[in-house]
Short mmCIF file of C-alpha atoms in Angstrom, two decimals:
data_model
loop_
_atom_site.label_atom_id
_atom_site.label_comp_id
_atom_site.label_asym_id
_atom_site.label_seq_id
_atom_site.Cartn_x
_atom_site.Cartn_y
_atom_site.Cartn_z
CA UNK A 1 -0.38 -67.90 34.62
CA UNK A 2 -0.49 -70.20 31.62
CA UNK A 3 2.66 -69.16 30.28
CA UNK A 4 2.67 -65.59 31.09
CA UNK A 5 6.08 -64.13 32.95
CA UNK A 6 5.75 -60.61 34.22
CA UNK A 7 8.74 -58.54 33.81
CA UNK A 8 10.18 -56.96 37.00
CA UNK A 9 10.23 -53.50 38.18
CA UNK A 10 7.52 -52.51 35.52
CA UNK A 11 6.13 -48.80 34.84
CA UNK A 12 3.91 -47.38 37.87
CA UNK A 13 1.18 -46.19 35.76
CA UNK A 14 -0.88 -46.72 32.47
CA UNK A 15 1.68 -48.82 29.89
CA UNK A 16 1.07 -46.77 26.58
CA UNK A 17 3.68 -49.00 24.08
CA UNK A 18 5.56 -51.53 23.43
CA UNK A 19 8.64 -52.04 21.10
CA UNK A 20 11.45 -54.91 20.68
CA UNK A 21 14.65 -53.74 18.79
CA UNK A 22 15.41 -56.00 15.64
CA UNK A 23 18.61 -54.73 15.95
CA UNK A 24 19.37 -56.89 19.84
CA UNK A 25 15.76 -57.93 20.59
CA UNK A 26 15.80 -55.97 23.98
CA UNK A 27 12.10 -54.28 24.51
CA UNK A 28 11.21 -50.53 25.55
CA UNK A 29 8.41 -50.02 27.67
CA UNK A 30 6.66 -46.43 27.15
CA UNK A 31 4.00 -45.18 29.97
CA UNK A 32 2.32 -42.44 31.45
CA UNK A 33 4.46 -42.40 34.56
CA UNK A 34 6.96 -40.18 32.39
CA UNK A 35 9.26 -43.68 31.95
CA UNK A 36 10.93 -45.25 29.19
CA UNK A 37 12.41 -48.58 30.52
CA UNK A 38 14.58 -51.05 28.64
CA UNK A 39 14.58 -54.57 29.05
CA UNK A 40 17.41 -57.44 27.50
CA UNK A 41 16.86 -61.17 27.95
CA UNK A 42 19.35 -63.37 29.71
CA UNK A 43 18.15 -67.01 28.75
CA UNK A 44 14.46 -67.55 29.23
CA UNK A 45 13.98 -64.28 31.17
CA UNK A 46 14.06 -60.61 30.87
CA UNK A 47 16.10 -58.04 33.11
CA UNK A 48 15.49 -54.12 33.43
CA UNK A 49 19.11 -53.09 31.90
CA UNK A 50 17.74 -49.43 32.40
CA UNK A 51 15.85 -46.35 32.16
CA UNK A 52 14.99 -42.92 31.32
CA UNK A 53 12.87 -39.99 33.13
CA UNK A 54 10.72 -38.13 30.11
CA UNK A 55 9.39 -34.53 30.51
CA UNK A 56 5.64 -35.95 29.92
CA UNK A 57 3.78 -39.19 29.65
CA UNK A 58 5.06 -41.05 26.91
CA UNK A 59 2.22 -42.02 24.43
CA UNK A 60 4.80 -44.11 21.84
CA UNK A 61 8.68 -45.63 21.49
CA UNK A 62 10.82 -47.07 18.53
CA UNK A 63 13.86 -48.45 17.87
CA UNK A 64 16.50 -46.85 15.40
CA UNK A 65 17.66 -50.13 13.48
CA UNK A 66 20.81 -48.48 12.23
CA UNK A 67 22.12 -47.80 15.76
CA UNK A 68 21.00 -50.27 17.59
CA UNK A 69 21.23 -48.39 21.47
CA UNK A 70 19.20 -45.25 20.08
CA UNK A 71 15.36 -44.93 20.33
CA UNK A 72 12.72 -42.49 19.62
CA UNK A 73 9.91 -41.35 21.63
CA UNK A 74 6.67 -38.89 22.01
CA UNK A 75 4.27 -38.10 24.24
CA UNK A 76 2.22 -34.93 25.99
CA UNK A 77 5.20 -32.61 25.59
CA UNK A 78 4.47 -31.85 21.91
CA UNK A 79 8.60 -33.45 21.11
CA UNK A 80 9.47 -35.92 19.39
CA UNK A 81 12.71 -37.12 21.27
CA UNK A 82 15.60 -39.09 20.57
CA UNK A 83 17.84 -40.74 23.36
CA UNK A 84 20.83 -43.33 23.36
CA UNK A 85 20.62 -45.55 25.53
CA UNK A 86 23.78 -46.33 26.40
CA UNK A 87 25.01 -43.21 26.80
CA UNK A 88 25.72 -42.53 30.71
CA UNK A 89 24.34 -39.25 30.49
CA UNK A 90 20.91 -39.32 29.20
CA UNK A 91 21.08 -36.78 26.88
CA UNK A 92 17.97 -36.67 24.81
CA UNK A 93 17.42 -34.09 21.53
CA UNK A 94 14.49 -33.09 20.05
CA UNK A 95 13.72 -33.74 16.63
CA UNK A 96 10.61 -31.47 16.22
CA UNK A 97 8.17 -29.93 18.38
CA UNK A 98 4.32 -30.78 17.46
CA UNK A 99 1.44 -28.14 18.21
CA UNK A 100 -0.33 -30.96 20.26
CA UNK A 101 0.68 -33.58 22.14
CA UNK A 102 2.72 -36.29 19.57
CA UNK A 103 1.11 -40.02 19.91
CA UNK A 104 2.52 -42.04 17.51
CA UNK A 105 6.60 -42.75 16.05
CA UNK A 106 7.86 -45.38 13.45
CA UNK A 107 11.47 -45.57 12.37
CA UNK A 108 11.77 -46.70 8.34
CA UNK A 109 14.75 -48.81 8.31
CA UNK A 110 14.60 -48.79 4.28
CA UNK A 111 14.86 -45.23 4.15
CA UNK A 112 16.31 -44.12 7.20
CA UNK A 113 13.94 -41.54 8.19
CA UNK A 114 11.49 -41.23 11.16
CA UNK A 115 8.39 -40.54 11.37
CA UNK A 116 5.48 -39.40 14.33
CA UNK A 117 1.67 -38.26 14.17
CA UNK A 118 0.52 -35.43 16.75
CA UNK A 119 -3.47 -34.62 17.35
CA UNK A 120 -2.76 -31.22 15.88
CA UNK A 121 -3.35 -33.18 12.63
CA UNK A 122 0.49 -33.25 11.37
CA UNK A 123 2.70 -36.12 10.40
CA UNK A 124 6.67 -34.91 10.56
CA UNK A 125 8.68 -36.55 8.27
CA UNK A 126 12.59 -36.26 10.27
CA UNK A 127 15.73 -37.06 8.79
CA UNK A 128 18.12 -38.22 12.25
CA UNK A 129 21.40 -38.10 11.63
CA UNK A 130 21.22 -34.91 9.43
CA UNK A 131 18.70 -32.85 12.34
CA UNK A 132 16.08 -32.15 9.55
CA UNK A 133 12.43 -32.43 9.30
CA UNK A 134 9.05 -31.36 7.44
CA UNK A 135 5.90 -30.99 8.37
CA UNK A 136 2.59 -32.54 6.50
CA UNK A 137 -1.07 -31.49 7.11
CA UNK A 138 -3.11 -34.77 7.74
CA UNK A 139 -6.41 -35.33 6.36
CA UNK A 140 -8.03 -35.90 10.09
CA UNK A 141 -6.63 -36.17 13.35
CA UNK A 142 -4.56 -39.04 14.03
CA UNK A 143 -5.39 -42.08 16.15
CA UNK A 144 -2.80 -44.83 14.60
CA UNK A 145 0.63 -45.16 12.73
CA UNK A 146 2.24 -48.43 10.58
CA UNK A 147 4.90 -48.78 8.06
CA UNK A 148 5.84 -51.64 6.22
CA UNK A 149 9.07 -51.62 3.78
CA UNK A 150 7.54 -49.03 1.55
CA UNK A 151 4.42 -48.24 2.87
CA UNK A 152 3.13 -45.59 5.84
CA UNK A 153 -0.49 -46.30 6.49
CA UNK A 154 -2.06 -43.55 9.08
CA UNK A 155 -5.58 -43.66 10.34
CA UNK A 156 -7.90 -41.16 10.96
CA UNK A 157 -10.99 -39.55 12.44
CA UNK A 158 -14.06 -39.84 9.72
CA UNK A 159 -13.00 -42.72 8.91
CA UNK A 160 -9.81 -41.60 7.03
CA UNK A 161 -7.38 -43.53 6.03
CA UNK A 162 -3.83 -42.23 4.20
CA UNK A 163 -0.96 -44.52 2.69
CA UNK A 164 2.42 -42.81 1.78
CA UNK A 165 4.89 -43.87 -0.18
CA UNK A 166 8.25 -44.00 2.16
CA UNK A 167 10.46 -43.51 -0.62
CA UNK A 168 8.77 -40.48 -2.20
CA UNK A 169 8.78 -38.91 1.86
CA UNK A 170 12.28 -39.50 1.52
CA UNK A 171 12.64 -36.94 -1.10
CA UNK A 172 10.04 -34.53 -0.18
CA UNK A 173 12.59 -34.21 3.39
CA UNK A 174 15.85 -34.04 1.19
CA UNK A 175 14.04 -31.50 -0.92
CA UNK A 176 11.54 -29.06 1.58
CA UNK A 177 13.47 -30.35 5.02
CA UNK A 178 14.49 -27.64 6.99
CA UNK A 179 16.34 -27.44 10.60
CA UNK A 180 13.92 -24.60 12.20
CA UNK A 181 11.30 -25.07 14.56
CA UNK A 182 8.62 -22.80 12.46
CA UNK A 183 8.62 -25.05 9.34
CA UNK A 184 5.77 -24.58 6.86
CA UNK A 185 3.23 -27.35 7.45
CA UNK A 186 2.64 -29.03 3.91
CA UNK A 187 -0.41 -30.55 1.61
CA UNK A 188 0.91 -33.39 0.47
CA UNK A 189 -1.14 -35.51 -1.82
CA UNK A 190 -0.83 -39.33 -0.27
CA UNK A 191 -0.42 -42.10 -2.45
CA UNK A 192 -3.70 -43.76 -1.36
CA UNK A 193 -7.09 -42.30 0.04
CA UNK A 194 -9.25 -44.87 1.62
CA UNK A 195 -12.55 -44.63 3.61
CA UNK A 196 -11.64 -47.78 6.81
CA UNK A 197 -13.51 -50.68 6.50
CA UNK A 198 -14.29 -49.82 10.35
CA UNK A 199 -17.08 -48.02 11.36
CA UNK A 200 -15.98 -46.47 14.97
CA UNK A 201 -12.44 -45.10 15.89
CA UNK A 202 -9.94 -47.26 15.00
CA UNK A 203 -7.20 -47.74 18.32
CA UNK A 204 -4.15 -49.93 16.03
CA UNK A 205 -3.10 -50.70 12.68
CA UNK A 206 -0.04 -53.08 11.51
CA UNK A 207 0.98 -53.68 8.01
CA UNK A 208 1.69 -57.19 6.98
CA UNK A 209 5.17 -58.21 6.63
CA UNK A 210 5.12 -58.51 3.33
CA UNK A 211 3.85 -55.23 2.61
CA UNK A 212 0.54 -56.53 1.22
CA UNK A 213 -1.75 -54.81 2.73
CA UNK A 214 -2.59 -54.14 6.74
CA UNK A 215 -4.96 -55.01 9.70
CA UNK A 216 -6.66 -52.21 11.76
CA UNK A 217 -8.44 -52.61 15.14
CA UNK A 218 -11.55 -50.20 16.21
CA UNK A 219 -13.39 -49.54 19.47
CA UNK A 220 -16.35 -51.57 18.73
CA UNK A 221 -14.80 -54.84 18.88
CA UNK A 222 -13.98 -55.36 15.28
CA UNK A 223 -10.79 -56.09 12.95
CA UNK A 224 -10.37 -54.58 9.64
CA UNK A 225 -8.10 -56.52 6.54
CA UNK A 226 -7.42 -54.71 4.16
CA UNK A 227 -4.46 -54.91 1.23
CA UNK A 228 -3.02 -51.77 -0.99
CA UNK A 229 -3.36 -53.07 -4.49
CA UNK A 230 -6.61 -52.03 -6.60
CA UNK A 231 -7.16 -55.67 -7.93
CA UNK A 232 -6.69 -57.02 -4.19
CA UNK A 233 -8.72 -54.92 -2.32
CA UNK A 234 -11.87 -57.05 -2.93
CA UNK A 235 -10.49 -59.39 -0.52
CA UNK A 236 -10.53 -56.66 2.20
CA UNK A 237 -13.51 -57.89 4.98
CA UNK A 238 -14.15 -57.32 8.86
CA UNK A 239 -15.40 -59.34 11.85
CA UNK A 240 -16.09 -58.94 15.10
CA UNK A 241 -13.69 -60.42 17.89
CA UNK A 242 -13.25 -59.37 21.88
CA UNK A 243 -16.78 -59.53 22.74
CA UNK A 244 -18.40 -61.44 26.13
CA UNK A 245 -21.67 -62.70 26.74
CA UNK A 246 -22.86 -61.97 30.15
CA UNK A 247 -25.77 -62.72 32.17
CA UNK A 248 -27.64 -59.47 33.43
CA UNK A 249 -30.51 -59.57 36.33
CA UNK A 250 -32.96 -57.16 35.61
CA UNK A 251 -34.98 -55.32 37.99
CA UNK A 252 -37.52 -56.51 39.98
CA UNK A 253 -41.01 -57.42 37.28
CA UNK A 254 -39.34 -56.95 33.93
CA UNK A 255 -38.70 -60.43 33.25
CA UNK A 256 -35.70 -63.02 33.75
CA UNK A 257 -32.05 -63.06 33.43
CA UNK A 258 -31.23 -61.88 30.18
CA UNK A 259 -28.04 -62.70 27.88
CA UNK A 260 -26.28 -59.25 26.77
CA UNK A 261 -23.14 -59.10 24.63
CA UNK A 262 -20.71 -57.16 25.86
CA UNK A 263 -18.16 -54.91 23.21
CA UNK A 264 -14.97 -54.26 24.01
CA UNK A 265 -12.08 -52.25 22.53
CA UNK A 266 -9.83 -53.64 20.35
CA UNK A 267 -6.52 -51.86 21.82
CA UNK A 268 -3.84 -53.94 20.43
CA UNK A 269 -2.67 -55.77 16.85
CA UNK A 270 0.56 -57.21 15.55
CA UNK A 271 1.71 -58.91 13.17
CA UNK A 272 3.99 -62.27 13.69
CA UNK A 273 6.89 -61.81 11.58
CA UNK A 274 7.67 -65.51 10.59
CA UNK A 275 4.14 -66.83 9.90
CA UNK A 276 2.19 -63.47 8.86
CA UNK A 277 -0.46 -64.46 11.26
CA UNK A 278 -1.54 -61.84 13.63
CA UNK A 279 -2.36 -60.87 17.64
CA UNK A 280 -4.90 -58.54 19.17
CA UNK A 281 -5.19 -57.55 22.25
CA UNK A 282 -8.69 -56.30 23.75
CA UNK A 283 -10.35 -54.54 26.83
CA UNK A 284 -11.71 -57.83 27.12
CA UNK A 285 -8.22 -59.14 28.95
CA UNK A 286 -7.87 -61.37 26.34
CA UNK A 287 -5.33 -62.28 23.79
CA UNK A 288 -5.83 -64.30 20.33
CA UNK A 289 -4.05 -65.10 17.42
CA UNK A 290 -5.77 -64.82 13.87
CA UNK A 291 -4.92 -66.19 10.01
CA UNK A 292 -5.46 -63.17 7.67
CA UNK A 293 -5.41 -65.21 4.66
CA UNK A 294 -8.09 -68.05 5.93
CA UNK A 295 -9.94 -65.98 8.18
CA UNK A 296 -9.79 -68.44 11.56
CA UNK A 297 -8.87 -67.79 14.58
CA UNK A 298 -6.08 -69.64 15.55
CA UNK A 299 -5.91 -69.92 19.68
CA UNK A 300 -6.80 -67.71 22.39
CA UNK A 301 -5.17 -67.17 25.63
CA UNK A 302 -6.42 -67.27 29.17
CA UNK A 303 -8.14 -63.91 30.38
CA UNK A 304 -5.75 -61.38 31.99
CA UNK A 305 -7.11 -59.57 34.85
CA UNK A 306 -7.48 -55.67 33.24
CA UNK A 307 -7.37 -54.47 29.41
CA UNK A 308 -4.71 -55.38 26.84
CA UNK A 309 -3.24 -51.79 26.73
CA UNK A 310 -0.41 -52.99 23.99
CA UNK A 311 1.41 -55.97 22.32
CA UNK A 312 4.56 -57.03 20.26
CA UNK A 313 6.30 -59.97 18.66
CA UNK A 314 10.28 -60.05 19.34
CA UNK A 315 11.91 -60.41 16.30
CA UNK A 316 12.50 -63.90 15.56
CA UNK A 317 8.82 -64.58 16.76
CA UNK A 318 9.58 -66.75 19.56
CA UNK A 319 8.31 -64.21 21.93
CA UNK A 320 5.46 -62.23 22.51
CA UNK A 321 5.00 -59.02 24.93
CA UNK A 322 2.04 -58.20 26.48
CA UNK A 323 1.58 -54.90 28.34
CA UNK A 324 -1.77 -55.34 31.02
CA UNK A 325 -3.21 -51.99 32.44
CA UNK A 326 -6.48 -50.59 33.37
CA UNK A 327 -8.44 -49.34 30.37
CA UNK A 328 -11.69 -48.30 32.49
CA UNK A 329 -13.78 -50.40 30.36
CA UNK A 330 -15.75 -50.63 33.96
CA UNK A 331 -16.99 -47.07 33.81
CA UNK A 332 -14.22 -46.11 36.86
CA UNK A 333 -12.65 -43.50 34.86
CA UNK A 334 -12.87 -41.14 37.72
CA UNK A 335 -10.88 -43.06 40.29
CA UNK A 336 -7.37 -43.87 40.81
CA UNK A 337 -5.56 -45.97 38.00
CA UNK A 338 -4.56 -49.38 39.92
CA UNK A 339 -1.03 -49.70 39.85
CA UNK A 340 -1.02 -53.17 40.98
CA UNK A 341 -3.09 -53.92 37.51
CA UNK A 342 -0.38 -52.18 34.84
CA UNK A 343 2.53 -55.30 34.23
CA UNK A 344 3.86 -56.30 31.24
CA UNK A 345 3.88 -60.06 30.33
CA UNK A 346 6.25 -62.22 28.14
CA UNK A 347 5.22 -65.39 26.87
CA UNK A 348 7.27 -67.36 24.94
CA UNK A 349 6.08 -68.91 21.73
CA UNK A 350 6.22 -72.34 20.65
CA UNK A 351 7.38 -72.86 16.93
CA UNK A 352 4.13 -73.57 15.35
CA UNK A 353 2.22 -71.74 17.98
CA UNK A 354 1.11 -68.92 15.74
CA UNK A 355 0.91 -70.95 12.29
CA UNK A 356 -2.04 -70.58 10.37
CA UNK A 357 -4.41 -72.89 10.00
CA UNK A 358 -5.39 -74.27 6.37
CA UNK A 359 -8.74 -73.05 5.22
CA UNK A 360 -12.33 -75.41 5.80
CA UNK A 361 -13.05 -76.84 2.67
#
């Protein structure tokens, strides 16, 4: 399917995330059938190595890129879990326990800490290895999580958007962390307030690896750029993207067939870490690759047959992952998920495949 290899023995329900380890470049697969399942690559292909029964749908995974085997997870459970993978065992410890169910986790290499969003309107700030953590009151509730080297970006209902500094987390954990489950929830003043260049819930967000700035997807079929620094920000814009004209018959004496364009959610967005361009992923089925700086769109790839639930580069950017599953865009949220429609995909990457294009002149 033009390119597209589907991994085997894939999740049995809704795929929820997506994350390749920069540590060995094998991928964890998060989903709603309570699985966590861990895939390395032999040659061209990928193998299930293993994987790992949750208490709850699992909403979002991450690596820990200091011990390479370890990764951290959330879901409906409230917990935000840790779990080695190697070990024989299984074990998994929880971190903190969230008053609502946890969707989001991101691991900050730079300053070893780990952090997850929860719907009860919280960001916890943990510290791994030491079994502390602190708890921060969020402007709105949740909806997406990105770091870059320095940065946390979280976005928000009303149109919130909050940037931390990583570092200055760091030191708020060393200074209020605490190893009880009843920790005080904190105010803590963010080092950015922004209002989203998106008008309607935003579903992803990735920062830009270099730390520039970041991209955020919304529900209504648009993309958001956007950078951190005051005298950039005038370059921040939007467009539209995953939308299909269709042909609609109407009803018998109110004219011909009419042309209606068709909005779908933008579920999915990643950055490319070699070129800086990036990858959404839509309810549309479809998958394209964009330029930030010159605002083109750089290819798009043949329709899959259901939504775009997730995506992610490997690390080295020769391959891309691409989790399929229903997203009831067709108004069948009432009926049975298809099982036979959640797979993930890997496609491998030529080297200039996701190179940006120089701008018209």
């Amino acid at each position: 399917m033009s390119g597209y290899v589907e991994l085997p023995d894939g999740p049995s329900d809704v795929i929820s995330s997506l994350a390749f380890s920069h540590s060995t470049g094998k991928l964890a697969v998060g989903s709603w059938d309570r699985t966590l399942s861990f895939y390395e690559q032999q040659g061209d292909s990928f193998v299930r190595e293993t994987g790992i029964q949750a208490r709850a749908p699992v909403l979002d995974v991450c690596w820990d890129e200091d011990e390479p085997s370890r990764v951290y997870f959330v879901g409906l459970d409230y917990d935000v879990r840790s779990v080695d993978t190697s070990s024989a065992d299984g074990e998994q410890t929880v971190l903190s326990t969230h008053g609502g169910a946890s969707n989001k986790v991101a691991y900050s290499k730079e300053e070893k800490i780990v952090l997850s969003t929860s719907w009860d309107g919280t960001m916890h700030v943990h510290d791994p290895k030491e079994g502390r953590h602190t708890r921060i009151r969020l402007a709105a509730k949740p909806f997406a999580l990105a770091l870059s080297n320095n940065r946390c970006v979280v976005a928000m209902a009303e149109r919130k958007v909050s940037v931390y500094d990583l570092h200055a987390l760091r030191m708020l954990l060393e200074q209020a962390g605490t190893t009880t489950s009843d920790a005080e929830v904190m105010t803590v003043e963010p080092w950015q307030s922004r209002e989203s260049s998106l008008k309607f819930m935003t579903r992803s967000i990735a920062c830009m690896p270099d730390g520039t700035g970041f991209a955020a997807s919304s529900i209504e079929g648009r993309v958001g750029v956007e950078w951190f620094a005051e005298e950039e920000q005038k370059k921040t814009y939007a467009f539209k993207c995953h939308r299909q004209t269709e042909k609609i018959t109407p009803s018998e004496g109110e004219g011909g067939v009419q042309e209606v364009d068709i909005v779908y959610p933008v579920n999915a967005l990643a950055f490319h870490p070699i070129h800086g361009t990036f990858a959404t992923g839509g309810g549309d089925g479809v998958v394209a690759f964009w330029d930030a700086q010159t605002k083109r769109r750089i290819k798009q790839f043949p329709k899959l047959q259901a939504s775009v639930a997730a995506l992610e580069f490997s690390p080295d950017g020769r391959t891309m992952a691409v989790a399929m599953s229903p997203g009831f865009e067709d108004g069948k949220e009432d009926e049975e998920v298809d099982t036979s429609a959640c797979k993930v995909y890997i496609r491998a990457l030529g080297e200039n495949e996701a190179k940006g294009k120089e701008a018209k002149k």
